[in-house]
Short mmCIF file of C-alpha atoms and ligand atoms in Angstrom, two decimals:
data_model
loop_
_atom_site.label_atom_id
_atom_site.label_comp_id
_atom_site.label_asym_id
_atom_site.label_seq_id
_atom_site.Cartn_x
_atom_site.Cartn_y
_atom_site.Cartn_z
CA MET A 29 -7.04 -21.09 -12.57
CA ASN A 30 -5.32 -19.25 -15.44
CA ASP A 31 -8.57 -18.71 -17.31
CA HIS A 32 -9.31 -15.36 -15.65
CA THR A 33 -9.27 -12.01 -17.36
CA ILE A 34 -8.10 -9.46 -14.84
CA ALA A 35 -8.55 -5.69 -15.10
CA PHE A 36 -5.80 -3.99 -13.07
CA ILE A 37 -6.28 -0.26 -12.34
CA GLY A 38 -3.46 1.76 -10.75
CA LEU A 39 0.06 0.78 -11.79
CA GLY A 40 2.18 2.91 -9.43
CA ASN A 41 4.96 1.87 -7.08
CA MET A 42 2.86 -1.04 -5.77
CA GLY A 43 0.29 -1.76 -8.48
CA GLY A 44 2.94 -1.86 -11.20
CA PRO A 45 4.92 -4.81 -9.84
CA MET A 46 1.74 -6.55 -8.62
CA ALA A 47 0.20 -6.42 -12.12
CA ALA A 48 3.54 -7.49 -13.60
CA ASN A 49 3.56 -10.58 -11.37
CA LEU A 50 0.06 -11.57 -12.52
CA ALA A 51 0.94 -11.08 -16.19
CA GLY A 52 4.27 -12.86 -15.65
CA ALA A 53 2.37 -15.87 -14.29
CA GLY A 54 0.55 -16.14 -17.62
CA LEU A 55 -2.74 -14.54 -16.59
CA ALA A 56 -4.57 -12.24 -19.00
CA VAL A 57 -4.13 -8.74 -17.54
CA GLN A 58 -5.84 -5.65 -18.99
CA ALA A 59 -4.15 -2.76 -17.23
CA PHE A 60 -4.75 0.96 -16.93
CA ASP A 61 -3.17 3.95 -15.18
CA LEU A 62 -3.57 7.68 -15.77
CA ASP A 63 0.23 7.83 -16.11
CA PRO A 64 1.46 6.47 -19.48
CA ALA A 65 4.96 5.80 -18.08
CA ALA A 66 3.46 3.49 -15.42
CA CYS A 67 1.51 1.68 -18.17
CA ALA A 68 4.65 1.24 -20.27
CA ARG A 69 6.52 -0.46 -17.39
CA VAL A 70 3.75 -3.04 -16.95
CA ALA A 71 3.38 -3.63 -20.70
CA GLU A 72 6.97 -4.94 -20.68
CA HIS A 73 5.75 -7.86 -18.54
CA GLY A 74 3.02 -8.91 -20.96
CA ALA A 75 -0.01 -6.97 -19.71
CA ARG A 76 -2.29 -5.46 -22.34
CA ILE A 77 -2.69 -1.72 -21.78
CA ALA A 78 -6.23 -0.39 -22.06
CA GLU A 79 -7.23 3.17 -22.97
CA SER A 80 -9.37 3.71 -19.89
CA ALA A 81 -10.43 1.95 -16.72
CA ARG A 82 -13.74 1.12 -18.38
CA ALA A 83 -11.95 -0.43 -21.38
CA ALA A 84 -9.72 -2.43 -19.02
CA ALA A 85 -12.79 -3.85 -17.28
CA GLU A 86 -14.44 -4.99 -20.54
CA GLY A 87 -14.67 -8.77 -20.51
CA ALA A 88 -12.87 -9.01 -17.16
CA ASP A 89 -14.24 -11.34 -14.47
CA VAL A 90 -11.93 -9.86 -11.82
CA VAL A 91 -11.12 -6.18 -11.26
CA ILE A 92 -8.14 -5.28 -9.04
CA SER A 93 -7.44 -1.69 -8.00
CA MET A 94 -4.34 -0.17 -6.37
CA LEU A 95 -4.99 3.57 -6.07
CA PRO A 96 -3.74 6.23 -3.66
CA ALA A 97 -6.71 7.04 -1.40
CA SER A 98 -10.46 6.71 -0.67
CA ARG A 99 -11.48 9.46 -3.08
CA HIS A 100 -9.73 7.76 -6.01
CA VAL A 101 -11.31 4.39 -5.24
CA GLU A 102 -14.78 5.81 -4.70
CA GLY A 103 -14.40 7.92 -7.86
CA LEU A 104 -13.37 4.90 -9.91
CA PHE A 105 -16.05 2.48 -8.74
CA LEU A 106 -18.93 4.71 -7.66
CA GLY A 107 -18.39 7.62 -10.05
CA SER A 108 -17.68 11.33 -9.60
CA GLY A 109 -18.81 14.63 -11.11
CA GLY A 110 -21.88 13.09 -12.71
CA GLU A 111 -19.81 10.33 -14.39
CA PRO A 112 -20.99 6.81 -13.55
CA GLY A 113 -18.52 4.54 -11.80
CA LEU A 114 -17.12 1.22 -12.94
CA LEU A 115 -19.40 -0.87 -10.69
CA ALA A 116 -22.48 0.15 -12.69
CA GLY A 117 -21.05 -1.43 -15.85
CA LEU A 118 -19.72 -4.70 -14.38
CA ALA A 119 -21.52 -7.98 -14.96
CA ALA A 120 -23.10 -9.71 -11.96
CA GLY A 121 -20.67 -12.24 -10.55
CA THR A 122 -17.60 -10.07 -11.16
CA LEU A 123 -15.10 -10.07 -8.29
CA VAL A 124 -13.63 -6.70 -7.26
CA ILE A 125 -10.49 -6.71 -5.11
CA ASP A 126 -9.42 -3.28 -3.90
CA CYS A 127 -5.84 -3.40 -2.61
CA SER A 128 -5.50 0.35 -1.93
CA THR A 129 -5.30 1.60 1.65
CA ILE A 130 -8.54 3.52 2.22
CA ALA A 131 -11.00 4.31 5.02
CA PRO A 132 -12.84 1.24 6.35
CA ALA A 133 -16.09 3.18 5.82
CA SER A 134 -15.27 3.65 2.11
CA ALA A 135 -14.56 -0.07 1.76
CA GLN A 136 -17.91 -0.86 3.38
CA LYS A 137 -19.69 1.59 1.07
CA LEU A 138 -18.11 -0.10 -1.94
CA ALA A 139 -19.04 -3.59 -0.71
CA GLN A 140 -22.63 -2.50 -0.16
CA ALA A 141 -22.89 -0.92 -3.61
CA GLY A 142 -21.40 -4.08 -5.13
CA ARG A 143 -23.81 -6.35 -3.30
CA ALA A 144 -26.74 -4.43 -4.77
CA GLY A 145 -25.52 -5.32 -8.28
CA GLY A 146 -24.46 -8.91 -7.54
CA ILE A 147 -20.78 -7.96 -7.52
CA ALA A 148 -18.49 -9.36 -4.84
CA VAL A 149 -16.11 -6.81 -3.31
CA LEU A 150 -13.14 -7.57 -1.07
CA ASP A 151 -10.97 -4.99 0.66
CA ALA A 152 -7.45 -6.42 0.47
CA PRO A 153 -4.83 -3.82 1.47
CA VAL A 154 -1.25 -5.01 1.58
CA SER A 155 1.93 -4.74 3.58
CA GLY A 156 5.49 -5.49 2.53
CA GLY A 157 6.49 -2.39 0.58
CA THR A 158 7.62 -2.11 -3.01
CA ALA A 159 10.22 -4.85 -2.49
CA GLY A 160 7.45 -7.22 -1.33
CA ALA A 161 5.31 -6.21 -4.32
CA ALA A 162 8.16 -6.97 -6.73
CA ALA A 163 9.02 -10.28 -5.05
CA GLY A 164 5.37 -11.40 -4.80
CA THR A 165 5.69 -11.76 -1.02
CA LEU A 166 3.11 -9.22 0.16
CA THR A 167 0.86 -9.73 3.16
CA PHE A 168 -2.84 -9.27 2.31
CA MET A 169 -5.31 -8.21 5.04
CA ILE A 170 -8.72 -9.10 3.72
CA GLY A 171 -12.22 -7.98 4.56
CA GLY A 172 -15.32 -9.56 3.03
CA ASP A 173 -17.05 -12.92 2.65
CA ALA A 174 -15.01 -16.10 3.07
CA ALA A 175 -16.48 -17.55 -0.15
CA ASP A 176 -15.29 -14.52 -2.13
CA LEU A 177 -11.87 -14.77 -0.51
CA ALA A 178 -11.70 -18.42 -1.61
CA ARG A 179 -12.26 -17.25 -5.21
CA ALA A 180 -9.61 -14.55 -4.87
CA GLU A 181 -6.98 -16.68 -3.15
CA PRO A 182 -5.32 -18.29 -6.22
CA LEU A 183 -4.87 -14.82 -7.74
CA LEU A 184 -3.62 -13.22 -4.55
CA ARG A 185 -1.05 -16.04 -4.20
CA HIS A 186 0.69 -14.70 -7.34
CA MET A 187 1.28 -11.42 -5.49
CA GLY A 188 1.56 -12.34 -1.85
CA ARG A 189 2.73 -14.95 0.60
CA ASN A 190 0.53 -14.29 3.64
CA LEU A 191 -3.24 -13.99 3.34
CA PHE A 192 -5.28 -13.07 6.41
CA HIS A 193 -9.06 -12.97 6.59
CA ALA A 194 -9.55 -10.10 9.06
CA GLY A 195 -13.38 -10.21 9.05
CA GLY A 196 -16.29 -8.69 7.12
CA ALA A 197 -16.21 -5.75 4.70
CA GLY A 198 -13.81 -3.04 5.90
CA ALA A 199 -11.97 -5.31 8.35
CA GLY A 200 -8.92 -5.58 6.07
CA GLN A 201 -8.66 -1.79 6.05
CA ALA A 202 -9.07 -1.64 9.83
CA ALA A 203 -6.15 -4.08 10.24
CA LYS A 204 -4.06 -2.11 7.76
CA LEU A 205 -4.60 1.17 9.64
CA CYS A 206 -3.47 -0.39 12.91
CA ASN A 207 -0.38 -1.84 11.22
CA ASN A 208 0.58 1.38 9.46
CA MET A 209 0.10 3.49 12.57
CA LEU A 210 2.63 1.21 14.26
CA LEU A 211 4.96 1.39 11.23
CA GLY A 212 4.81 5.21 11.20
CA ILE A 213 5.74 5.28 14.89
CA LEU A 214 8.45 2.62 14.44
CA MET A 215 10.13 4.57 11.64
CA ILE A 216 10.38 7.69 13.82
CA GLY A 217 11.53 5.74 16.88
CA THR A 218 14.15 3.88 14.88
CA GLY A 219 15.30 7.14 13.27
CA GLU A 220 15.64 8.72 16.71
CA ALA A 221 17.77 5.84 18.01
CA LEU A 222 20.02 5.88 14.94
CA SER A 223 20.39 9.67 15.11
CA LEU A 224 21.31 9.54 18.79
CA GLY A 225 23.84 6.81 18.01
CA GLU A 226 25.46 8.97 15.34
CA ALA A 227 25.59 11.95 17.69
CA LEU A 228 27.40 9.66 20.16
CA GLY A 229 29.95 8.70 17.52
CA LEU A 230 28.54 5.30 16.51
CA ASP A 231 28.55 4.06 12.91
CA PRO A 232 24.83 3.69 11.96
CA ALA A 233 25.55 0.37 10.19
CA VAL A 234 27.23 -1.03 13.31
CA LEU A 235 24.45 0.24 15.58
CA SER A 236 21.79 -1.16 13.22
CA GLY A 237 23.47 -4.56 13.35
CA ILE A 238 23.57 -4.46 17.16
CA MET A 239 19.92 -3.43 17.53
CA GLN A 240 18.72 -6.02 14.99
CA LYS A 241 19.99 -8.69 17.38
CA SER A 242 18.81 -6.88 20.51
CA SER A 243 15.51 -5.91 22.07
CA GLY A 244 15.08 -2.91 19.74
CA ALA A 245 14.83 -5.18 16.66
CA ASN A 246 12.02 -4.31 14.26
CA TRP A 247 10.94 -4.37 10.57
CA VAL A 248 12.49 -0.96 9.84
CA LEU A 249 15.93 -2.13 10.98
CA GLU A 250 15.56 -5.49 9.26
CA LYS A 251 14.16 -4.37 5.88
CA TYR A 252 14.00 -0.58 5.50
CA ASN A 253 16.91 1.18 7.16
CA PRO A 254 16.40 4.98 6.91
CA VAL A 255 20.10 5.97 6.91
CA PRO A 256 21.56 6.28 3.39
CA GLY A 257 24.14 3.63 2.56
CA VAL A 258 23.42 1.25 5.47
CA MET A 259 21.27 -1.10 3.39
CA GLU A 260 21.21 -1.74 -0.35
CA GLY A 261 18.03 -1.55 -2.41
CA VAL A 262 15.99 0.57 0.04
CA PRO A 263 14.67 4.10 -0.66
CA ALA A 264 17.27 5.67 1.71
CA SER A 265 20.02 4.42 -0.61
CA ARG A 266 18.45 5.94 -3.74
CA GLY A 267 17.62 9.45 -2.55
CA TYR A 268 14.38 8.31 -0.82
CA SER A 269 12.70 7.67 -4.19
CA GLY A 270 10.29 4.92 -5.24
CA GLY A 271 9.06 3.61 -1.89
CA PHE A 272 6.11 4.54 0.31
CA GLY A 273 5.54 8.29 0.00
CA THR A 274 5.46 10.51 3.10
CA ASP A 275 2.07 11.82 1.94
CA LEU A 276 0.70 8.26 1.75
CA MET A 277 1.90 7.60 5.33
CA LEU A 278 0.30 10.88 6.37
CA LYS A 279 -2.96 9.74 4.74
CA ASP A 280 -2.84 6.44 6.67
CA LEU A 281 -2.15 8.19 9.98
CA GLY A 282 -5.07 10.53 9.23
CA LEU A 283 -7.34 7.52 8.68
CA ALA A 284 -6.06 5.95 11.92
CA ALA A 285 -6.70 9.23 13.80
CA GLU A 286 -10.25 9.45 12.41
CA ALA A 287 -10.94 5.85 13.39
CA ALA A 288 -9.45 6.46 16.85
CA ILE A 289 -11.68 9.48 17.48
CA ALA A 290 -14.76 7.67 16.19
CA SER A 291 -14.06 4.71 18.49
CA ARG A 292 -12.94 6.84 21.48
CA THR A 293 -9.50 5.21 21.50
CA PRO A 294 -6.43 7.15 22.67
CA VAL A 295 -3.58 6.88 20.13
CA LEU A 296 -1.06 9.31 21.57
CA LEU A 297 2.06 8.26 19.66
CA GLY A 298 0.07 7.73 16.46
CA GLY A 299 -1.16 11.33 16.70
CA LEU A 300 2.33 12.65 17.36
CA ALA A 301 3.74 10.65 14.45
CA GLY A 302 1.03 12.13 12.20
CA SER A 303 2.07 15.67 13.19
CA LEU A 304 5.73 14.92 12.45
CA TYR A 305 4.95 13.53 8.97
CA ALA A 306 2.69 16.56 8.39
CA ALA A 307 5.58 18.92 9.24
CA HIS A 308 7.87 16.92 6.95
CA SER A 309 5.33 17.14 4.12
CA ARG A 310 4.82 20.86 4.68
CA ALA A 311 8.59 21.30 4.40
CA GLY A 312 8.28 20.01 0.83
CA GLN A 313 9.18 16.32 1.41
CA GLY A 314 5.73 14.76 0.87
CA GLY A 315 6.80 12.99 -2.33
CA LEU A 316 9.87 11.38 -0.75
CA ASP A 317 9.73 7.96 0.85
CA PHE A 318 8.51 8.14 4.47
CA SER A 319 11.90 6.95 5.81
CA SER A 320 13.21 10.44 4.90
CA ILE A 321 11.52 11.58 8.15
CA ILE A 322 14.92 10.84 9.70
CA GLY A 323 16.02 14.12 8.12
CA LEU A 324 14.07 15.93 10.86
CA LEU A 325 16.04 14.10 13.53
CA ARG A 326 19.54 13.39 12.30
CA PRO A 327 22.41 15.67 13.33
CA ARG A 328 23.16 16.54 9.69
CA GLY A 329 19.80 15.79 8.07
CA ALA A 330 18.89 12.87 5.78
P1 LIG B 408 1.56 5.50 -6.29
O1 LIG B 408 1.23 6.93 -6.10
O2 LIG B 408 2.94 5.08 -6.64
O3 LIG B 408 0.56 4.84 -7.38
C1 LIG B 408 -0.78 5.18 -7.51
C2 LIG B 408 -1.12 5.12 -9.00
O4 LIG B 408 -2.51 5.30 -9.18
C3 LIG B 408 -0.41 6.21 -9.82
O5 LIG B 408 0.36 5.60 -10.85
C4 LIG B 408 -1.57 7.05 -10.38
O6 LIG B 408 -1.32 7.55 -11.67
C5 LIG B 408 -2.68 6.02 -10.39
N1 LIG B 408 -4.04 6.57 -10.40
C6 LIG B 408 -4.59 7.51 -9.58
N2 LIG B 408 -5.88 7.69 -9.88
C7 LIG B 408 -6.17 6.85 -10.91
C8 LIG B 408 -7.34 6.57 -11.66
N3 LIG B 408 -8.51 7.19 -11.41
N4 LIG B 408 -7.27 5.65 -12.63
C9 LIG B 408 -6.11 5.03 -12.91
N5 LIG B 408 -4.96 5.24 -12.25
C10 LIG B 408 -5.00 6.15 -11.25
O7 LIG B 408 1.09 4.80 -4.93
P2 LIG B 408 1.56 3.37 -4.37
O8 LIG B 408 2.78 3.56 -3.54
O9 LIG B 408 1.52 2.37 -5.47
O10 LIG B 408 0.36 3.08 -3.34
C11 LIG B 408 -0.93 2.65 -3.77
C12 LIG B 408 -1.74 2.27 -2.54
O11 LIG B 408 -1.05 1.23 -1.83
C13 LIG B 408 -1.93 3.44 -1.55
O12 LIG B 408 -3.21 3.36 -0.99
C14 LIG B 408 -0.87 3.16 -0.49
O13 LIG B 408 -1.21 3.71 0.76
C15 LIG B 408 -0.83 1.64 -0.48
N6 LIG B 408 0.45 1.01 -0.07
C16 LIG B 408 1.66 1.48 -0.53
C17 LIG B 408 2.83 0.84 -0.13
C18 LIG B 408 4.18 1.31 -0.61
O14 LIG B 408 5.20 0.85 -0.04
N7 LIG B 408 4.28 2.17 -1.61
C19 LIG B 408 2.77 -0.27 0.73
C20 LIG B 408 1.54 -0.74 1.14
C21 LIG B 408 0.37 -0.10 0.73
#
């Protein structure tokens, strides 16, 4: 299965280590990002850096994208400002795997446009954070045809441990929105509990240890503690840099809110969490990891 040529577009906090894992496994990776520094990091792992997304896709039978939001993905594949998108130039039979978190409706639009040109498109957003991307242990939530997923599986296994077929086109994104709405709420709830503990004189590391083995246990406590110094290797312990940006969480909560309104579903805590991340972003913290939201809650800030 190492005879693929993979175009990888978007080499940021997540795409960078994902592309590095594919190249490290001996696959031919033609990578591109608008940011030359991101390209340089992936080149160190053996990927060939292309001059443009179009050049990266030349001769590739699989195209993987890991971009910030719907507009970037639609712009890349469907075109923008009169420029044609990448889909128009891909050979029939090419497999496109978009791993970005975008609106389910955008994923469906992409799948439909692909189908018209004989190109298979999967939406395959991920969970597991930058640590999971680096370790190759991501969870993939996949929307699209089972036969296309079977083709993608050997490649996805180089980047992830858990693969879930959520349903047809857009279903992976729908699952991702539900998950991230819960994560956004969990981060705030966990931050509130830790802040209250500190105000009551508890050491946040001791309280975290207690709650991890009690009924408040959750992924944030286990893998992503928001208090600086409690856990090594997480954004909180490196000035909230290099993780999952507050503005990206805000984007996901916006997508969840849109989907909730469209489906007439009450998401009270999801809406409140969105407003808190919006306030945090407006205060100038949008580029920091989302765990820095604890700065709004903690007695002496983050
Ligand atoms: P990031 O901002 O670190 O990386 C995005 C990269 O895309 C940047 O390097 C940027 O230069 C590049 N880019 C933007 N437009 C481009 C274009 N047209 N062509 C080429 N490159 C382009 O973001 P990230 O944290 O890697 O997140 C990427 C996606 O993964 C987002 O949708 C995010 O919601 C999702 N996600 C992130 C995490 C996380 O922990 N960071 C976890 C799960 C899912």
